[in-house]
XYZ file of C-alpha atoms in Angstrom:
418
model
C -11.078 28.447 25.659
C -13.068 25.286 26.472
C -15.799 26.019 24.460
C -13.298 27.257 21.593
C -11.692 23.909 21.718
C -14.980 21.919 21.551
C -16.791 23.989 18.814
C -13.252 23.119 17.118
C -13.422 19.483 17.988
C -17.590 19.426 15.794
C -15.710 21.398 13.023
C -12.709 19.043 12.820
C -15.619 15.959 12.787
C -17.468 17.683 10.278
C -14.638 18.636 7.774
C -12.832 15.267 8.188
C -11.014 14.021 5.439
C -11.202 10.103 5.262
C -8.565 9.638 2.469
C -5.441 11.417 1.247
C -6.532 13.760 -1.358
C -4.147 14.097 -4.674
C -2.199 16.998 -6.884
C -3.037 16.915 -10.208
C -0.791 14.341 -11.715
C 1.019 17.196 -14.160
C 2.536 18.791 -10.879
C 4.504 16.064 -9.425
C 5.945 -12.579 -13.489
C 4.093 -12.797 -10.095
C 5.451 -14.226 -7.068
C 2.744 -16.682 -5.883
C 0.506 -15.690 -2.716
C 0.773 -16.678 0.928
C -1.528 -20.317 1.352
C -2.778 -22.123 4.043
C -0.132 -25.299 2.684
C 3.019 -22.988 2.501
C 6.522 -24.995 3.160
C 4.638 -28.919 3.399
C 5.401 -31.402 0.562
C 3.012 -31.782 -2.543
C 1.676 -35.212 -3.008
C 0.878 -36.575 -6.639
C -2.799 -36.969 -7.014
C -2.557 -40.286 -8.872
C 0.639 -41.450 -7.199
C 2.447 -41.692 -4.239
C 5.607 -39.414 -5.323
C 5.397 -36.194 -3.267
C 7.450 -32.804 -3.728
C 8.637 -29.872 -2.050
C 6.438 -27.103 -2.294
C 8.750 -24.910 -3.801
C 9.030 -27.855 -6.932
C 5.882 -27.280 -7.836
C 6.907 -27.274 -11.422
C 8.347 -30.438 -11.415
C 5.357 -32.217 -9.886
C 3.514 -30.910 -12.865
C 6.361 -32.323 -14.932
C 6.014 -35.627 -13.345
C 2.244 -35.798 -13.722
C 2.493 -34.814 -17.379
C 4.995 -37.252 -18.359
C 4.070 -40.050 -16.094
C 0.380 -40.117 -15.747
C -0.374 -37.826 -19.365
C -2.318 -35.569 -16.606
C -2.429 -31.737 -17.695
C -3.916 -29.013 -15.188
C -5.278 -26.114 -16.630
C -4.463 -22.452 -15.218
C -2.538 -23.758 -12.316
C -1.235 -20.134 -11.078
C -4.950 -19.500 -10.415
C -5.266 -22.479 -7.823
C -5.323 -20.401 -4.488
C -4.050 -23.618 -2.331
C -2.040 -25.991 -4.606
C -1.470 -28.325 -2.163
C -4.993 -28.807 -0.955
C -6.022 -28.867 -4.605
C -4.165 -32.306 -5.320
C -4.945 -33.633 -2.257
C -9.242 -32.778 -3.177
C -8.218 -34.743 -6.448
C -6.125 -37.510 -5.390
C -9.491 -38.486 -3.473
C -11.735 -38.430 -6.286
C -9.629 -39.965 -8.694
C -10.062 -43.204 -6.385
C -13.815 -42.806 -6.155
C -14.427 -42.486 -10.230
C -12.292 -43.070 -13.261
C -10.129 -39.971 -14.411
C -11.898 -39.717 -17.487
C -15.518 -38.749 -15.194
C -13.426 -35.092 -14.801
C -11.031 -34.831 -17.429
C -11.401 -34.270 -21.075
C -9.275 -36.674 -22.987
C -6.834 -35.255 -25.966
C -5.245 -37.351 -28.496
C -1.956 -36.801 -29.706
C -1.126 -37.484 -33.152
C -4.827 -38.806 -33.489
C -4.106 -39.615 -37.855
C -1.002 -41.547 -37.176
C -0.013 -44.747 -36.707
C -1.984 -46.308 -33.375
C 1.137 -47.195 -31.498
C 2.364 -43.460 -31.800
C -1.173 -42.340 -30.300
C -1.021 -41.248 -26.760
C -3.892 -39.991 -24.351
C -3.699 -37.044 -22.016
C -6.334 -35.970 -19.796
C -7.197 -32.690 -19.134
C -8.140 -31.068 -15.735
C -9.704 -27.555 -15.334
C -12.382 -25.127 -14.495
C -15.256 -26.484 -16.961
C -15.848 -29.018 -14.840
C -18.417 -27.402 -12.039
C -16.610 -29.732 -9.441
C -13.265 -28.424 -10.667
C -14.782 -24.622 -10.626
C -16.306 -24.454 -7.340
C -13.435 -26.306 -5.646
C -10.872 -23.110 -7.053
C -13.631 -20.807 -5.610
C -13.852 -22.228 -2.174
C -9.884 -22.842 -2.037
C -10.192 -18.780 -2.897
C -12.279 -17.989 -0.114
C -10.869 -20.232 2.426
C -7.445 -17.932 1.438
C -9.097 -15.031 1.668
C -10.529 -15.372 5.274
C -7.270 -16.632 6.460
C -5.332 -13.745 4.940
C -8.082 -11.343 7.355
C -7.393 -13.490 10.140
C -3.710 -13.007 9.869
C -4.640 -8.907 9.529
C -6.426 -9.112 12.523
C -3.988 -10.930 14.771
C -1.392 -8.427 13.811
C -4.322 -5.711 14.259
C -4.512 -7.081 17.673
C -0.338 -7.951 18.578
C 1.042 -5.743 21.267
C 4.610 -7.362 21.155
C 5.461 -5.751 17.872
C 8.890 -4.271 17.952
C 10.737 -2.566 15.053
C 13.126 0.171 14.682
C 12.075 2.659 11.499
C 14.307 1.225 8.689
C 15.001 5.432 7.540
C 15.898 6.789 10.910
C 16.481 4.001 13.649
C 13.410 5.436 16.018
C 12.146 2.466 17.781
C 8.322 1.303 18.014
C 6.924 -1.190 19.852
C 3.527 -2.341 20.801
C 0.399 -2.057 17.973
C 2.666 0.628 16.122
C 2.622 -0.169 12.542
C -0.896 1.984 12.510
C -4.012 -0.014 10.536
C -3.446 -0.084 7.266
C -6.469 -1.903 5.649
C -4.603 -3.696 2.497
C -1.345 -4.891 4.672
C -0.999 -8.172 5.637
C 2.204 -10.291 7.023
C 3.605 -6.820 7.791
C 6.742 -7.937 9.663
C 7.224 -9.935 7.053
C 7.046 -7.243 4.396
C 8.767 -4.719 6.851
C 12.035 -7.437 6.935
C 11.952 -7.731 3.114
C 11.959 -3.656 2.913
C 14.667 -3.437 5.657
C 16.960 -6.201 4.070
C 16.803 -3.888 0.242
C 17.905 -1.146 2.252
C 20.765 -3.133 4.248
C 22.006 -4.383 0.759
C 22.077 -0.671 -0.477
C 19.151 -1.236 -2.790
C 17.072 1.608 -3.390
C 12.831 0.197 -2.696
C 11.489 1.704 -5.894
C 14.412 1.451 -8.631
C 16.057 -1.319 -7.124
C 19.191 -0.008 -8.260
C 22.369 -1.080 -5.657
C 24.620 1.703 -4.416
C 28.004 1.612 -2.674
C 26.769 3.260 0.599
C 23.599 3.820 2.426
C 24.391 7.900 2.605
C 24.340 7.904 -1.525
C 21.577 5.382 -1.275
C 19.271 7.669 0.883
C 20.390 10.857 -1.034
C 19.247 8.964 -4.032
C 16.034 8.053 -2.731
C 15.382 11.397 -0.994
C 16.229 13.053 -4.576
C 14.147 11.022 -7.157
C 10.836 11.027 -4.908
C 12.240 6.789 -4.206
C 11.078 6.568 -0.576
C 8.212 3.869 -1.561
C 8.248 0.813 -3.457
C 7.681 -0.210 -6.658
C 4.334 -1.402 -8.117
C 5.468 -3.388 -10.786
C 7.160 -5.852 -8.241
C 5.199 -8.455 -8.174
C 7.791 -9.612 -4.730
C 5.248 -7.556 -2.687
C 1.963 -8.965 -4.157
C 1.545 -11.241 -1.520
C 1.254 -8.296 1.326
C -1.280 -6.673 -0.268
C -4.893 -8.188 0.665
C -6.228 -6.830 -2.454
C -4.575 -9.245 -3.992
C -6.714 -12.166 -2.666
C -9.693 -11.006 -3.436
C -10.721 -12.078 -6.504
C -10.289 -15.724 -8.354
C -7.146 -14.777 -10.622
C -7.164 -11.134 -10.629
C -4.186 -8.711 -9.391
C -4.561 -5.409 -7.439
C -3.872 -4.147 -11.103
C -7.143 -5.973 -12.894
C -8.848 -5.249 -10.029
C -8.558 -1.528 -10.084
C -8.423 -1.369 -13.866
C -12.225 -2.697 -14.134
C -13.928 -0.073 -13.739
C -11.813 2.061 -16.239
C -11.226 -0.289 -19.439
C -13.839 1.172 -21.375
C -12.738 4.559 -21.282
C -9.266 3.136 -22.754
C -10.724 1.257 -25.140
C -10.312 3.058 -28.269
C -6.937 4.816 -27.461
C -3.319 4.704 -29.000
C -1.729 2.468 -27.406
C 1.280 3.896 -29.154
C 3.669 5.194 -25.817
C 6.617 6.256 -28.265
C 6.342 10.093 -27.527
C 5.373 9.322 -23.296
C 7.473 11.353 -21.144
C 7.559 11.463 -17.055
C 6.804 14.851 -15.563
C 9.016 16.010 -12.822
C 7.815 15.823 -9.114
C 7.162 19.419 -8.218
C 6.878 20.820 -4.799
C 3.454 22.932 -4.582
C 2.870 26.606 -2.358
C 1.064 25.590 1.040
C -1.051 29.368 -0.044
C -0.847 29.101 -3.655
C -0.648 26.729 -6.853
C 2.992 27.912 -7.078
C 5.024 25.129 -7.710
C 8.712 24.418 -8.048
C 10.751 21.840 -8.809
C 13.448 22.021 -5.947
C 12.456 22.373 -2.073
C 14.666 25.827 -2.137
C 12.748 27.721 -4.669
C 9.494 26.757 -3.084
C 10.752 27.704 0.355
C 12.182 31.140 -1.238
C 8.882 31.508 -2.945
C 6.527 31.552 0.908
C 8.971 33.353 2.608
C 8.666 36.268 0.126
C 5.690 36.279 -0.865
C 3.911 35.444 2.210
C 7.004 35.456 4.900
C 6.480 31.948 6.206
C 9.482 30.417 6.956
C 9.317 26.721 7.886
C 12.764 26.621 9.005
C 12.290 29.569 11.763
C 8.836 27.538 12.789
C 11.543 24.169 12.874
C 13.704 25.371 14.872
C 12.035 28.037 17.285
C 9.573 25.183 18.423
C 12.034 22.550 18.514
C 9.887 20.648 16.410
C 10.871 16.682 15.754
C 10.958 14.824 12.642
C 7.112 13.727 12.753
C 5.908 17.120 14.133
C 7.285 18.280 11.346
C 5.508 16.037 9.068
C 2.051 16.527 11.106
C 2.583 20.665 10.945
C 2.524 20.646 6.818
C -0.052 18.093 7.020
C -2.200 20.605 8.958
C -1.781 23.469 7.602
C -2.088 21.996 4.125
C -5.469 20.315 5.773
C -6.625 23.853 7.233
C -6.030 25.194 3.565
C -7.767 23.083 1.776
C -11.248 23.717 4.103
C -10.621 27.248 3.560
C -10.001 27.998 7.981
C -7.206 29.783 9.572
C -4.622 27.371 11.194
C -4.540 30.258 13.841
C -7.568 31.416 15.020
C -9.801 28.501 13.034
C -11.862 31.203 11.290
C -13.897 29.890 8.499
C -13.835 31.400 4.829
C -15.240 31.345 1.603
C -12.536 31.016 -0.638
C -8.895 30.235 -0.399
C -7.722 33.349 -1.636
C -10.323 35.356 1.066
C -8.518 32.600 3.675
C -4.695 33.830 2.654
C -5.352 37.497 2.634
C -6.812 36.797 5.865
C -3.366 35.117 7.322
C -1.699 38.130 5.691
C -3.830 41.526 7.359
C -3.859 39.528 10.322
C -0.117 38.529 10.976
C -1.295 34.595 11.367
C 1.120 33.261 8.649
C 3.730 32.384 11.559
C 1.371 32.058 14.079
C 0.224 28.743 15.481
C -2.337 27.241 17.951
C -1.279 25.654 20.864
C 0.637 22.375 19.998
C -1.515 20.163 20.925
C -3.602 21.174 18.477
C -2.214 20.392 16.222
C 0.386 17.369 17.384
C -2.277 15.067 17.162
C -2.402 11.134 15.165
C -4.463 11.578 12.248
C -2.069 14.368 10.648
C 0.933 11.411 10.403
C -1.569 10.859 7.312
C -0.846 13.013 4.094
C -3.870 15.284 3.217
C -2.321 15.129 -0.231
C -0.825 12.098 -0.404
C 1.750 13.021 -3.692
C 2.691 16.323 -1.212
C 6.236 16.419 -2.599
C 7.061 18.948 0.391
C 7.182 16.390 2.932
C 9.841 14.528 1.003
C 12.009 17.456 2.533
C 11.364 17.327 5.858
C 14.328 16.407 8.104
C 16.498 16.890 5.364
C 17.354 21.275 6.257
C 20.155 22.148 7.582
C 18.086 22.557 10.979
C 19.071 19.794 12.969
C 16.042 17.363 13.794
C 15.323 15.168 16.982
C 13.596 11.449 16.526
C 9.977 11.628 17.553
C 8.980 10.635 21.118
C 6.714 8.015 21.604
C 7.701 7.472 25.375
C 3.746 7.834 25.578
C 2.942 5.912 23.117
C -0.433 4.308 25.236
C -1.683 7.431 25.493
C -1.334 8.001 21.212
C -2.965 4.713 20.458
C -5.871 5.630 23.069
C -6.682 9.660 21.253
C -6.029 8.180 17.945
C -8.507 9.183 15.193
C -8.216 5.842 13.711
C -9.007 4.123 17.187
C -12.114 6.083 17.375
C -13.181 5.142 13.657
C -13.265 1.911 14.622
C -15.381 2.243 17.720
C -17.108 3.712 16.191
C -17.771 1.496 13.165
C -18.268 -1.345 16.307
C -20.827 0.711 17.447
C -22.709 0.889 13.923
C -22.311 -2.845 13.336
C -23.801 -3.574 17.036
C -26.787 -1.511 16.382
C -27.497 -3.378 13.294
């Protein structure tokens, strides 16, 4: 059994998936970034008037009306505040016209109705690399932040779905969050106020608002909100770019030359795929009715004669669907060709309802979605099987065995060679 478990152990390293694969896509005004200056007032850079931070528009009002002074492409400025201040400095040093170009207004009428106004941006080198290091002194204190929270232990928050408490380093390590409690209190206060996370419509009661979400595939937020932007690290990566200019780069010039005509666009329906087949259907009891009689699995019997809790649930499908996809028997672990050789397998042999030991298979890295638009997992907990919270009365012991904990020793280890 030993040597079972460990020839298992080089398989599972060998066959590891690193990121959630996908089903094909056919089945299924920005809020301004966290700074270093956050909350303290804004002093004028040729003045002594100083403003909340939150007035930032009218301290460009002020400057433009008092002192003629225009800023160019002031949502790009990483650090306002520390932007003014840089200024304020020079503009003692050397006359404002050393860094500005100056525009005339009404330059063919009369003199007296000729004003001045001096422009500040990004063609000036000074003016350029200051925006670049104000973007990279962001940056590494947006990591720094990650890593402290990497690092917290006194994190405590009850799961804003199903009231299971965590506490300790329990929000995982996801590589683009940052200011999660932050971004977990925003999420939690949508939900208090009945507001569904990816519509953002408002309804009457939480039990229509979870139906709702549970329903029309809402259980994540929406992209378009540009609220969240500032939890995202991608975000502060590049000198005026969003996660969606980022990602877009590589991909504009195979857009290029279509129709940008969307008239005749319709969504496709979220459809629930076969764990054995591409069957798909677009309600979880058709696709349910489908396994059990074509293959006689029954998830519910598997729910409810292994007691299984909400997040076993969720790392069971994520297994199987995992042992699936590399074409080896969730049983016995027997490798295969094909798929299809893999299914008739689980069939002659009786090992559709038959599962290894639970430990297995109840292990971290299957919280993780091998597909990561698997509709079926939008289902579980919601049978009429009753299901029990997850236990995390061990929850040292998780964080020690964790997949992810080992990735990054791992990744130490590489770094410390080098």
């Amino acid at each position: 059994m030993a040597a079972l478990m460990h020839n298992t152990d080089l398989t599972a390293k060998q066959d590891c998936i690193l990121e959630p694969l996908c089903f094909p896509e056919h089945l299924c005004g920005s809020a301004p970034l966290a700074s270093s200056s956050d909350g303290h007032p804004v002093t004028c850079s040729l003045c002594s008037d100083s403003f909340p931070a939150s007035e930032k528009d009218q301290l460009l009002k002020h400057m433009v009306l008092d002192h003629k002074l225009v800023i160019a492409d002031v949502k790009l400025i990483a650090d306002f505040p520390q932007y003014m201040l840089y200024w304020k400095k020079r503009f003692t040093e050397q006359p404002i016209t050393d860094f500005c170009s100056v525009i005339k207004t009404n330059s063919e009428g009369p003199v007296e109705q000729q004003e001045h106004y001096f422009l500040l941006c990004d063609a000036l080198p000074e003016d350029r690399i200051l925006r670049e290091q104000l973007q990279q002194r962001r940056l590494e204190g947006v990591l720094d932040q990650q890593q402290k929270e990497r690092d917290d232990t006194t994190f405590h928050q009850a799961c804003m779905f199903c009231n299971e408490e965590f506490t300790g380093n329990s929000i995982g390590l996801p590589d683009n969050i940052v200011y999660c409690n932050e971004f977990l209190d925003t999420l939690e206060c949508k939900l208090e106020n009945m507001q569904c996370l990816y519509c953002e419509k408002t309804f009457r009661d939480k039990t229509t608002l979870k139906d709702h979400m549970r329903k029309k595939q809402h259980r994540r937020i929406n992209a378009r909100n540009h609220e969240y932007d500032r939890f995202y690290v991608i975000n502060y990566l590049e000198l005026g770019k969003t996660w969606e200019e980022v990602q877009s780069e590589d991909d504009r010039e195979l857009f290029e030359d279509e129709d940008d005509d969307w008239s005749d666009w319709q969504a496709h329906p979220v459809y629930a795929v076969c764990l054995f087949c591409e069957q798909q259907a677009e309600t979880m009891e058709k696709i349910y009715t489908h396994m059990e009689e074509t293959r006689e699995f029954d998830l519910h019997k598997l729910k409810t004669d292994l007691s299984l809790k909400f997040y076993q649930q969720v790392k069971l499908v994520n297994y199987i669907r995992r042992e699936l996809h590399q074409c080896r028997c969730y049983c016995c672990q027997e490798k295969f060709e094909t798929k299809e050789e893999l299914v008739q397998h689980l069939v002659n042999t009786g090992h559709v309802m038959q599962l290894p030991e639970i430990s297995h298979w109840d292990q971290p890295q299957y919280y993780f979605p091998t597909y990561e638009n698997d509709a079926l997992l939008t289902a579980v907990g919601h049978s009429e099987v009753p299901v029990i919270a997850e236990d995390i009365s061990n929850l040292k012991v998780i964080q020690q065995t964790s997949v992810l904990n080992k990735l990054l020793k791992d990744r130490a280890a590489v770094k410390d060679s080098n």
